[in-house]
mmCIF file of C-alpha atoms and ligand atoms in Angstrom:
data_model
loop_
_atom_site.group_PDB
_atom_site.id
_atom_site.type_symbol
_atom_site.label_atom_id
_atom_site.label_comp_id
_atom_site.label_asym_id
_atom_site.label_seq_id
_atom_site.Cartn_x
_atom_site.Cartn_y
_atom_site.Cartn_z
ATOM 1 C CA UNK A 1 -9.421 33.046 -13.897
ATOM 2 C CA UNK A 2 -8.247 30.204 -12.094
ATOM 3 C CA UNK A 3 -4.412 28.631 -11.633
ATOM 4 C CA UNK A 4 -3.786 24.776 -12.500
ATOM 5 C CA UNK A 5 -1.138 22.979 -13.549
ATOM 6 C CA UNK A 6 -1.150 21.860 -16.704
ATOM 7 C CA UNK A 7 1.016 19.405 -19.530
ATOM 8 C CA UNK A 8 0.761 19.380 -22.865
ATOM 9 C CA UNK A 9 2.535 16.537 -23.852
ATOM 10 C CA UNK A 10 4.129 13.163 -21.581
ATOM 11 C CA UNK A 11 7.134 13.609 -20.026
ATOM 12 C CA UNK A 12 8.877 13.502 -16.620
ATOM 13 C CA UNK A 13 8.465 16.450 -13.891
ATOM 14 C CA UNK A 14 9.406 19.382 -16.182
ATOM 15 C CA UNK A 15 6.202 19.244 -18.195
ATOM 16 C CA UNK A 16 4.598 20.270 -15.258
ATOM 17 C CA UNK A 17 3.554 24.097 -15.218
ATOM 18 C CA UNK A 18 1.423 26.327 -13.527
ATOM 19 C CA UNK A 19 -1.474 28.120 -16.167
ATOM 20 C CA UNK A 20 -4.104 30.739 -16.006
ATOM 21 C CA UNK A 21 -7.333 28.490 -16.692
ATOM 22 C CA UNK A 22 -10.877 29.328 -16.959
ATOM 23 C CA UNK A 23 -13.004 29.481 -13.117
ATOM 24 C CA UNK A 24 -14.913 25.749 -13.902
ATOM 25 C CA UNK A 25 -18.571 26.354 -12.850
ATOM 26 C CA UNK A 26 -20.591 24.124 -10.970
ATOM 27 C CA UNK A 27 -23.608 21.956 -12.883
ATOM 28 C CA UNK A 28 -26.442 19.877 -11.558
ATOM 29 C CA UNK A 29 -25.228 17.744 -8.681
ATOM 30 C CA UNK A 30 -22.158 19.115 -8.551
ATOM 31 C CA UNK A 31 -19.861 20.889 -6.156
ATOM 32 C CA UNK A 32 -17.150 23.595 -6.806
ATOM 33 C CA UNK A 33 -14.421 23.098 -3.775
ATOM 34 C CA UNK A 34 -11.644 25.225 -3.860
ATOM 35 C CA UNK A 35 -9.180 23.229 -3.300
ATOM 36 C CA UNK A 36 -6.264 23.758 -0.412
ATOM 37 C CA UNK A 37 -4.903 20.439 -1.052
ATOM 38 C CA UNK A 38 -4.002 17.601 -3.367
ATOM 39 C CA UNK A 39 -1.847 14.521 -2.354
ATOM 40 C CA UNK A 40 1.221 13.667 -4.981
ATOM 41 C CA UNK A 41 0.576 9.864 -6.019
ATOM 42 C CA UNK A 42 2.664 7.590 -8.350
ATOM 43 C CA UNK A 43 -0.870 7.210 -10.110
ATOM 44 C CA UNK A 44 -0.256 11.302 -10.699
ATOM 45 C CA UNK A 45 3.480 10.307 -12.066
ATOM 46 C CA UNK A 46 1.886 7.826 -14.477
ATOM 47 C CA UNK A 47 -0.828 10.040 -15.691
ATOM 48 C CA UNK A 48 2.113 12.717 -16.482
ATOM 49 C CA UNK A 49 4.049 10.000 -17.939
ATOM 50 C CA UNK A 50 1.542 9.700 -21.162
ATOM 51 C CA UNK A 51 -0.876 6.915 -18.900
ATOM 52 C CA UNK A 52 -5.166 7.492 -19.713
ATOM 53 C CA UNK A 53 -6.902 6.284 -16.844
ATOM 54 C CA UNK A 54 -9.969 4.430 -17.937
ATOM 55 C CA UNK A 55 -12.917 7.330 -18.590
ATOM 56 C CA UNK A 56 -10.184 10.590 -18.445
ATOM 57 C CA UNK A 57 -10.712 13.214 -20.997
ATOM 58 C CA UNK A 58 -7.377 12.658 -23.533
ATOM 59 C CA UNK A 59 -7.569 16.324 -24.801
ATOM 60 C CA UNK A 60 -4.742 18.000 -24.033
ATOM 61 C CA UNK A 61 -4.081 20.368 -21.707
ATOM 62 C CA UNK A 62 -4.380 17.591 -19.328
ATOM 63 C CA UNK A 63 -4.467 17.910 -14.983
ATOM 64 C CA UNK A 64 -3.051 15.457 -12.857
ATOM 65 C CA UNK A 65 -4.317 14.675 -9.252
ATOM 66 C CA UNK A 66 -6.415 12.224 -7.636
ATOM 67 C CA UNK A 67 -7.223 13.118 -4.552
ATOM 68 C CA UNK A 68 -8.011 16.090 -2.764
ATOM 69 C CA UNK A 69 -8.926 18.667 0.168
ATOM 70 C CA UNK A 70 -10.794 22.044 0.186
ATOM 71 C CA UNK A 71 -13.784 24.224 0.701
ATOM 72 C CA UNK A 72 -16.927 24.188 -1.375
ATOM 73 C CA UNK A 73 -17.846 27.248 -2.396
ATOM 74 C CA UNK A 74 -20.551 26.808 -5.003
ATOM 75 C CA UNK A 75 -23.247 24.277 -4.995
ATOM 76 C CA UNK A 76 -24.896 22.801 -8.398
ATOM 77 C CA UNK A 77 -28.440 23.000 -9.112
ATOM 78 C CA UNK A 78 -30.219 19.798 -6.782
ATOM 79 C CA UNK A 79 -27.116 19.470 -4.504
ATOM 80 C CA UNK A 80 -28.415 18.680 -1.116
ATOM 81 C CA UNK A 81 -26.351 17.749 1.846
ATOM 82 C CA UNK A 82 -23.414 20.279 1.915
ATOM 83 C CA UNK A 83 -23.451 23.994 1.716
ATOM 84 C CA UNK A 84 -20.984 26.796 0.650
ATOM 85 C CA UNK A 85 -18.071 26.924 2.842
ATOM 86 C CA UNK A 86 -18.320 23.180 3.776
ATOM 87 C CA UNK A 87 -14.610 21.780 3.967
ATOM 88 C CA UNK A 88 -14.327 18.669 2.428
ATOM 89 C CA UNK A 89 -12.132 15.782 1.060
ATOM 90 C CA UNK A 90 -12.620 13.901 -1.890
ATOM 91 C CA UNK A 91 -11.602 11.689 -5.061
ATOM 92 C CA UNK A 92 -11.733 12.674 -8.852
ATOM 93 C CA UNK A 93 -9.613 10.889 -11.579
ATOM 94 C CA UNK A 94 -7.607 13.491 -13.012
ATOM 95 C CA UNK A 95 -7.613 17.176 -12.582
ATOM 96 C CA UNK A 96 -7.361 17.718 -8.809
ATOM 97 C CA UNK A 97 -3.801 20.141 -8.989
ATOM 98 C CA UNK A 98 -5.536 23.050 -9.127
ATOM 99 C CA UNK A 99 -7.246 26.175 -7.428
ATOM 100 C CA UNK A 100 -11.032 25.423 -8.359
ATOM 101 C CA UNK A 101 -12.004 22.111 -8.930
ATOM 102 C CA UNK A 102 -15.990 21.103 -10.240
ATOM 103 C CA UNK A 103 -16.726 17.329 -8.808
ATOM 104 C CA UNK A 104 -20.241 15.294 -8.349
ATOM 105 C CA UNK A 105 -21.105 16.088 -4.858
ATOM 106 C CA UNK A 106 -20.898 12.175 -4.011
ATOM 107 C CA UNK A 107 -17.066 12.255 -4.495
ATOM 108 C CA UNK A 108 -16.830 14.302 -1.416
ATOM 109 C CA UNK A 109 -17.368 14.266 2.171
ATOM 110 C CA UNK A 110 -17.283 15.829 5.036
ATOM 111 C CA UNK A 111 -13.334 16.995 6.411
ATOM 112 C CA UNK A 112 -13.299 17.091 10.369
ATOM 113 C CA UNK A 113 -11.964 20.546 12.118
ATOM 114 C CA UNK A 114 -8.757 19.053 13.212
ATOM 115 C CA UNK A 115 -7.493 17.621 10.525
ATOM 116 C CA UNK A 116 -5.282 18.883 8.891
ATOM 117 C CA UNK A 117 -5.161 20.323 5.098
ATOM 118 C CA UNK A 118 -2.178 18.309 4.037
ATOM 119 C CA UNK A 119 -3.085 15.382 5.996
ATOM 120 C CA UNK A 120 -7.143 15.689 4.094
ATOM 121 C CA UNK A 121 -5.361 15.838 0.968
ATOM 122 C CA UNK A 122 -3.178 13.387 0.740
ATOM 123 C CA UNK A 123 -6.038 11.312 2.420
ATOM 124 C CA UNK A 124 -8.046 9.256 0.571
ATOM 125 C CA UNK A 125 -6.150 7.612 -2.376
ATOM 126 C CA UNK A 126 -3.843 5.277 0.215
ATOM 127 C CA UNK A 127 -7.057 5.088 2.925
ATOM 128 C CA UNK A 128 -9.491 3.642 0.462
ATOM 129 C CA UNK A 129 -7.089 1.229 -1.289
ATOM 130 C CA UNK A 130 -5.559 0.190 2.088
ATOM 131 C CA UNK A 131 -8.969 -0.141 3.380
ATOM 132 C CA UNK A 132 -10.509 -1.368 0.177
ATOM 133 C CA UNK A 133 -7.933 -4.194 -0.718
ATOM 134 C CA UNK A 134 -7.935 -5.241 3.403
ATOM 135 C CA UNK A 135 -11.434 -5.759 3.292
ATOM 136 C CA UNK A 136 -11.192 -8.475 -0.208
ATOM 137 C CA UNK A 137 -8.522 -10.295 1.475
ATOM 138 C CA UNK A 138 -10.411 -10.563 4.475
ATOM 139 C CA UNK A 139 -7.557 -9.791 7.014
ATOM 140 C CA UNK A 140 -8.753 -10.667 10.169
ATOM 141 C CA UNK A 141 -7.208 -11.963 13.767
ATOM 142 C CA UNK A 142 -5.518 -15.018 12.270
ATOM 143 C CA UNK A 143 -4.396 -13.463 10.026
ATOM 144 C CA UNK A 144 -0.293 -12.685 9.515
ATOM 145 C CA UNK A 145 -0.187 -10.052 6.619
ATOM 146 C CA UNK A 146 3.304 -8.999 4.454
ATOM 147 C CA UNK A 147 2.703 -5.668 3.513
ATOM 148 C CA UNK A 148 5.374 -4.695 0.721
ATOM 149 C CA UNK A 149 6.169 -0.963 0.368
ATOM 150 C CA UNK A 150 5.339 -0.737 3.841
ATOM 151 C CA UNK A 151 6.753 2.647 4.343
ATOM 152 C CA UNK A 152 4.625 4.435 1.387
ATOM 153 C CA UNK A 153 1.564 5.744 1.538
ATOM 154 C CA UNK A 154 -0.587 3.025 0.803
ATOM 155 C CA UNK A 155 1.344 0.858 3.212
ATOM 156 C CA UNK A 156 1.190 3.284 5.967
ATOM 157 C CA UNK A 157 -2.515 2.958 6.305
ATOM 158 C CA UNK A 158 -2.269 -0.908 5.287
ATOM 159 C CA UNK A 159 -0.224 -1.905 8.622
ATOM 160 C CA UNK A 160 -2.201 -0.100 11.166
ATOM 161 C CA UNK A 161 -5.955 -1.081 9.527
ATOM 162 C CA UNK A 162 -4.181 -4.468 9.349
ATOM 163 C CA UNK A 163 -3.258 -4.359 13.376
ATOM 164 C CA UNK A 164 -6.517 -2.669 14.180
ATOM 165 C CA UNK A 165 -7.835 -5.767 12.093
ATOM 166 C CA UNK A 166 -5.945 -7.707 15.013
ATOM 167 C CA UNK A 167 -3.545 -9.272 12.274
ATOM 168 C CA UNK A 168 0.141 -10.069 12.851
ATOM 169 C CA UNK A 169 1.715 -6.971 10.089
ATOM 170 C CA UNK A 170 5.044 -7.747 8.731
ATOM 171 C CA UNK A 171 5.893 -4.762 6.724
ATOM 172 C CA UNK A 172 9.081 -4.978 4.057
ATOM 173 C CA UNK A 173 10.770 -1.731 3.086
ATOM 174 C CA UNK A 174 14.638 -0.606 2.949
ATOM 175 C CA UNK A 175 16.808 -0.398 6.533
ATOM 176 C CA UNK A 176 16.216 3.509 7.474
ATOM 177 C CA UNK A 177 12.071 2.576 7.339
ATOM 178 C CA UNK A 178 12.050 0.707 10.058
ATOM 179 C CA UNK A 179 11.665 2.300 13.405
ATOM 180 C CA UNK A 180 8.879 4.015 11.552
ATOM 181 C CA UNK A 181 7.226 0.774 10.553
ATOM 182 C CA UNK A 182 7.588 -0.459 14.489
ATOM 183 C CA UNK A 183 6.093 3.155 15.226
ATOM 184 C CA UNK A 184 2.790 1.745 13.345
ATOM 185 C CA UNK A 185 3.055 -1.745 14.609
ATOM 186 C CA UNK A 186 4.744 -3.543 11.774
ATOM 187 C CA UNK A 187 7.600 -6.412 12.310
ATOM 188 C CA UNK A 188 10.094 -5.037 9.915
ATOM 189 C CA UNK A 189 11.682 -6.570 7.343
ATOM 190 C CA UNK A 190 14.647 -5.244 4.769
ATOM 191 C CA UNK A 191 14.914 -6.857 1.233
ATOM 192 C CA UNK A 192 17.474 -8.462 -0.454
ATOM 193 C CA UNK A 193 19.316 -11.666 -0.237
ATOM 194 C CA UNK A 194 17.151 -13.839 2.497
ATOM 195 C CA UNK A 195 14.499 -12.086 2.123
ATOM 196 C CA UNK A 196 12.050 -14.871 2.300
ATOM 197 C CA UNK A 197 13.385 -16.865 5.044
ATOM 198 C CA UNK A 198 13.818 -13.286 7.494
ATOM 199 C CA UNK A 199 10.057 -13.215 6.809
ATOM 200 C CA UNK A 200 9.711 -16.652 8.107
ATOM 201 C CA UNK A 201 11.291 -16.228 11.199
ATOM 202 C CA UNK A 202 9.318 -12.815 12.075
ATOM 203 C CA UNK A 203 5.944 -14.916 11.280
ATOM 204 C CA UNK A 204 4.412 -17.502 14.117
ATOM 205 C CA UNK A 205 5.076 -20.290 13.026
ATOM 206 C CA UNK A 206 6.505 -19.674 9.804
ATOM 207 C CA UNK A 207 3.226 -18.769 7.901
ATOM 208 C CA UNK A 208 2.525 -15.858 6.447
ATOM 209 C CA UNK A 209 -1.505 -16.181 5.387
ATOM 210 C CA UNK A 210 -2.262 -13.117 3.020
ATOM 211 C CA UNK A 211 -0.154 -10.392 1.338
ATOM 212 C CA UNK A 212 -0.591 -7.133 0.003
ATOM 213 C CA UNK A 213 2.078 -5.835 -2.357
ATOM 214 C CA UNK A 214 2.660 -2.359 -3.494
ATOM 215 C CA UNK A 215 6.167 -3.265 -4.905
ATOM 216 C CA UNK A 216 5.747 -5.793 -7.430
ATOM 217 C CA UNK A 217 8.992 -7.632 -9.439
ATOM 218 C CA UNK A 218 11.047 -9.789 -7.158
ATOM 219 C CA UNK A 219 8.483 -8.804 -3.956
ATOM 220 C CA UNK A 220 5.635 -10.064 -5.759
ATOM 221 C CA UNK A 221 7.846 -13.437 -7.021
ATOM 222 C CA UNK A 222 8.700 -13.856 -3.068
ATOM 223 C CA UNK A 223 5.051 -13.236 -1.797
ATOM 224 C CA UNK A 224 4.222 -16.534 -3.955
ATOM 225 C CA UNK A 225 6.760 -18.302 -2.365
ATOM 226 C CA UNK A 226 5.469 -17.450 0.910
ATOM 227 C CA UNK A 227 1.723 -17.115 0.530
ATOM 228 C CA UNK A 228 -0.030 -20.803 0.105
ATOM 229 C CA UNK A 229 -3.630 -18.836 -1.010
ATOM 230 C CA UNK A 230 -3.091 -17.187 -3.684
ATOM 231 C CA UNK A 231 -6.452 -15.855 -3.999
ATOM 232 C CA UNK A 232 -5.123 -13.621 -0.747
ATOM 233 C CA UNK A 233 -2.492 -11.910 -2.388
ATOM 234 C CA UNK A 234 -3.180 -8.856 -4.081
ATOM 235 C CA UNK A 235 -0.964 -6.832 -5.757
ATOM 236 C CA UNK A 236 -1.183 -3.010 -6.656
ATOM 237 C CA UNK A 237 1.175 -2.929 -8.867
ATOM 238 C CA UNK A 238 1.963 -6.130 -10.850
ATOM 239 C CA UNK A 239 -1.418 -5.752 -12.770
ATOM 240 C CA UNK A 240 -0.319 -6.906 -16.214
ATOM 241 C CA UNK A 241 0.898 -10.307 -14.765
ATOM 242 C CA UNK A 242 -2.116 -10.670 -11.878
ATOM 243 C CA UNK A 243 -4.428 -12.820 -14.330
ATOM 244 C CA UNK A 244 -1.624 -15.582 -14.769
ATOM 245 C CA UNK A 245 -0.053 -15.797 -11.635
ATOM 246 C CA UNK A 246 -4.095 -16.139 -9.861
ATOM 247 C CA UNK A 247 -3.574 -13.232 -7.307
ATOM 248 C CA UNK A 248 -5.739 -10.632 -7.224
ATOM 249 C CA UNK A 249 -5.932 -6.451 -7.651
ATOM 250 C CA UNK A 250 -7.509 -4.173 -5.581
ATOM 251 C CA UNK A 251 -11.348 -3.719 -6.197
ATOM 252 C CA UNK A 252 -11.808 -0.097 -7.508
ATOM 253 C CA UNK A 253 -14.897 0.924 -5.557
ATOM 254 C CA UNK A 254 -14.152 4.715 -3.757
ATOM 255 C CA UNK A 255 -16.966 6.369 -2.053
ATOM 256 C CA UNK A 256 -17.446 8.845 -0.270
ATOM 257 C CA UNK A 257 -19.200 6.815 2.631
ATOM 258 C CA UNK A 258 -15.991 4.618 2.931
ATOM 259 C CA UNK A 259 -14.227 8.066 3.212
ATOM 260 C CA UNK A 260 -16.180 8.938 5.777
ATOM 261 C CA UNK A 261 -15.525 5.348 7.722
ATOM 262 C CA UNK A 262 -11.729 6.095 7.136
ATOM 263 C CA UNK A 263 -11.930 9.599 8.079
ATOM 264 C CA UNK A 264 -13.790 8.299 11.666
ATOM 265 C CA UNK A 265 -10.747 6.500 12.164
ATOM 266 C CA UNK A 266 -8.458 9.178 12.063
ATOM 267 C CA UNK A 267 -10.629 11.279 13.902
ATOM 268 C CA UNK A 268 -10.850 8.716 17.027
ATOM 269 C CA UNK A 269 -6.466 8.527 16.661
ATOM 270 C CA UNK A 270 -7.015 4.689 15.170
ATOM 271 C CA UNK A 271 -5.124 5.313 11.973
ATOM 272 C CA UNK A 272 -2.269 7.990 11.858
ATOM 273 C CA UNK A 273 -0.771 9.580 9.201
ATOM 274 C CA UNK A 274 2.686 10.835 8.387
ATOM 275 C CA UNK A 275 3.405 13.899 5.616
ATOM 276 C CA UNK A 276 6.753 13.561 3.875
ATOM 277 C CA UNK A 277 6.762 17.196 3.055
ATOM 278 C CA UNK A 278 4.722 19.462 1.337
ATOM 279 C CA UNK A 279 5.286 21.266 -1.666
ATOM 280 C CA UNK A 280 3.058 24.939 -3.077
ATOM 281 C CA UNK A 281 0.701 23.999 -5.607
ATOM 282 C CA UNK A 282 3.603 26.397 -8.606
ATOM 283 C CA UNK A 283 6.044 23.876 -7.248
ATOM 284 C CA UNK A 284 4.540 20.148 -8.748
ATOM 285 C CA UNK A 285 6.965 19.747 -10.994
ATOM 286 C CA UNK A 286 9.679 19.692 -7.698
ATOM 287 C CA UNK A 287 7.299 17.712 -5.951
ATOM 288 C CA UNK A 288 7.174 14.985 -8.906
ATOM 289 C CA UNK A 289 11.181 15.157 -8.440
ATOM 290 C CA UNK A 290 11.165 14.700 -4.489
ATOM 291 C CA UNK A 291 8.578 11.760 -5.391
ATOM 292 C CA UNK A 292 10.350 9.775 -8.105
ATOM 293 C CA UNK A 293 13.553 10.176 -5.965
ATOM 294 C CA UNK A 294 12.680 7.756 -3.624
ATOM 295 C CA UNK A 295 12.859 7.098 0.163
ATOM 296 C CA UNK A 296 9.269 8.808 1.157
ATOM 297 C CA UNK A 297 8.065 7.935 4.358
ATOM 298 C CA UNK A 298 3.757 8.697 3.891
ATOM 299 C CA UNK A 299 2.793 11.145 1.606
ATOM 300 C CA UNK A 300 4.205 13.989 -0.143
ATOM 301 C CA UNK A 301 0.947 16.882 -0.600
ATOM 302 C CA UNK A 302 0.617 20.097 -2.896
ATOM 303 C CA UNK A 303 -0.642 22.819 -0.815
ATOM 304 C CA UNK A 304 -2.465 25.748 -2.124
ATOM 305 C CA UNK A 305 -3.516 29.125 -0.868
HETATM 306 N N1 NAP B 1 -6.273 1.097 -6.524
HETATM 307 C C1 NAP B 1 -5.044 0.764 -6.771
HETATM 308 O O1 NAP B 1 -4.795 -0.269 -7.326
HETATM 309 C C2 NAP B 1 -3.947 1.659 -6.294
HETATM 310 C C3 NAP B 1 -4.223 2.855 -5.651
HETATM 311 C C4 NAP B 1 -3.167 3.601 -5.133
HETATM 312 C C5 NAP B 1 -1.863 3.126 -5.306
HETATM 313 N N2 NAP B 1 -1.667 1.997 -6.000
HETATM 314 C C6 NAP B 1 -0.331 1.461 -6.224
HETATM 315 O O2 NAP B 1 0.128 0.998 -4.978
HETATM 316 C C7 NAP B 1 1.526 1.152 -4.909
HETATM 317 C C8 NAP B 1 1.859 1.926 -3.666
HETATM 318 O O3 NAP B 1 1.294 3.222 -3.756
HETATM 319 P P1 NAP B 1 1.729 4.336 -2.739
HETATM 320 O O4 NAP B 1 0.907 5.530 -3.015
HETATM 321 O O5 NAP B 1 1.802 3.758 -1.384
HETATM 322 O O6 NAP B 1 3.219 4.609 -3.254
HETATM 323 P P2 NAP B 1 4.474 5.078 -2.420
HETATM 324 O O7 NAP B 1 4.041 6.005 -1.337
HETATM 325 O O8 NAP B 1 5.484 5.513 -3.406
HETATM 326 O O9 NAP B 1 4.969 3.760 -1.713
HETATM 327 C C9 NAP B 1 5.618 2.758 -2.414
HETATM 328 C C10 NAP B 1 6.625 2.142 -1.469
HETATM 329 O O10 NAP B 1 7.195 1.025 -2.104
HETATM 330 C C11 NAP B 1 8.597 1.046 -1.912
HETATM 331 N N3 NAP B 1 9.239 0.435 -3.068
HETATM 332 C C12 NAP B 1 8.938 0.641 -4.362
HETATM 333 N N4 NAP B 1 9.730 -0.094 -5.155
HETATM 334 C C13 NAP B 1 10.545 -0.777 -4.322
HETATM 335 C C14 NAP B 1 11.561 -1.730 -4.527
HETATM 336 N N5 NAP B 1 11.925 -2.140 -5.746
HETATM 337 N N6 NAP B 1 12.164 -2.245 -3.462
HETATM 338 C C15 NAP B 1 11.817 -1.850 -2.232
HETATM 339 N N7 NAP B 1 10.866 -0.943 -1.955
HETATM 340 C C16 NAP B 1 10.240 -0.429 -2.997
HETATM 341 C C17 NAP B 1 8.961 2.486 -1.764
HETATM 342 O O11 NAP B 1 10.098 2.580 -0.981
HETATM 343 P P3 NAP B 1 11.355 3.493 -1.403
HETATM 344 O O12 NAP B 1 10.790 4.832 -1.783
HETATM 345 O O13 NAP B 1 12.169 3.528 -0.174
HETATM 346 O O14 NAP B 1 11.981 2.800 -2.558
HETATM 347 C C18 NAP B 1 7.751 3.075 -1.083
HETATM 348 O O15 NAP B 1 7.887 3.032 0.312
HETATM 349 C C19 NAP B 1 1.932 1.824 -6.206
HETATM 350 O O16 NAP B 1 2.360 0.829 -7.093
HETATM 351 C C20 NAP B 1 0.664 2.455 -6.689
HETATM 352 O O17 NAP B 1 0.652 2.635 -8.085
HETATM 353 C C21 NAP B 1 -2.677 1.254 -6.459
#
């Protein structure tokens, strides 16, 4: 047997327990990994929360987690490229909260020595839309880029790839964020009241020339107000009013050789990366609770031995 966590029905955090499942086996092209790693993501909250990502399995029992870290060790018939005992990092849509998870072997790759387990597994979900939604909006040198949410996970990685992009990075997020933010190279900015004209004064000359928000609500209404191009705002979170207001979502195209581009950076010190806390794998449901709470700085991570 084989431990997951499990729900049988949406809810908050307390449908969240730990099962005895059956040991998944590995088929043609796949990898088994077992798995010492898995980053908490509000993607996992809304997946608890009753939300079917497009192509999940809606049976119930159902598996959050989206991202992951661990060590292969079974290979699929025709898997070429990796062997057993390979450490890896990876992406799946659902299911990754668990001891043994089966994934296509081109949703992995390779996990350097030094880096760490929490750090692999929490890894890919904020590098790949940071990188991802950097790359449509084209940040470049010119460039000064609002990042909203700058503190989370996804924002983390958006303000340094933005600097390493050679981009002015103003990054909004509450008061007690913001040495952290300067730590990355952000100009900080707090919400609230004068929001928008505290941004103008941090950008050169006033303009602020692409956005990526991770708030939505009133940060999204501001970024209008401050971004002339729409078409270089995108927003991860507004998605339902994107279409209408013309700014754009993050393309959804993981793989594993973007991974590996992201992982190069961490490796050569370019992009760093900051664990809230970690949580044991039994303990989800608490780590759901230190999530929703508020106030994380990076990523929380489910650890498992
Ligand atoms: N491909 C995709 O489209 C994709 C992939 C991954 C994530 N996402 C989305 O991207 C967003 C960020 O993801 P993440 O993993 O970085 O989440 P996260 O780690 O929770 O970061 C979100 C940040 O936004 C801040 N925030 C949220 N609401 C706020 C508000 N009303 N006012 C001020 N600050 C606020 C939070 O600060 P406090 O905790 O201090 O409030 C937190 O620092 C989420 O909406 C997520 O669903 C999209």
């Amino acid at each position: 047997m084989s431990r997951a966590i499990v729900f049988e029905e949406p809810g908050g955090p307390e449908v969240l327990r730990l099962a005895d499942v059956a040991e998944p086996q590995a088929g043609p092209g796949q990898v088994r990994v077992m798995v010492r790693a898995a980053g908490v993501q509000p993607f996992d909250v809304a997946v608890v929360e009753g939300w079917l990502p497009a192509g999940a399995d809606a049976a119930y029992p159902r598996t959050p987690g989206n991202e992951f870290a661990g060590v292969i060790d079974r290979l699929g018939e025709g898997v070429t490229g990796f062997a057993v005992g390979d450490e890896v990092l990876g992406f799946t849509v659902l299911n990754a909260y668990r001891e043994h998870l089966v994934i296509p072997s081109e949703q992995v790759t390779a996990k350097p020595p030094g880096m760490p387990w929490e750090v692999a597994g929490g890894f890919t979900a904020p590098a790949q839309t940071a990188y991802n939604s950097l790359e449509e909006l084209e940040v470049g040198e010119h460039d000064t880029l609002l990042v909203h949410g700058a503190a989370g996970a996804v924002g983390t990685v958006a303000v340094q790839l933005g600097r390493l992009w050679g981009a002015t990075v103003i990054g909004a997020a509450r008061e007690t964020q913001h040495d952290y933010l300067r730590s990355l190279g952000a100009l900080p900015v707090d919400y609230g009241d004068g929001f928008t004209g505290r941004v103008r004064e941090l950008a050169p000359n006033g303009v602020v020339t692409a956005a990526l928000d991770g708030v939505g609500g009133t940060a999204l209404d501001a970024t209008l107000e401050l971004v002339e191009d729409r078409s270089r705002i995108i927003t991860l979170y507004d998605h339902d009013r994107a279409a209408a207001l013309g700014v754009r979502l993050s393309p959804a195209r993981r793989t594993a050789a973007r991974l590996a581009d992201m992982v190069a950076l961490y490796t050569r010190g370019e992009v760093k990366w900051h664990i809230h806390r970690t949580f044991p794998l039994e303990r989800a449901a608490d780590a759901h609770r230190a999530y929703k709470a508020g106030g994380i700085r990076g990523k929380i991570v489910l650890t498992v031995d």
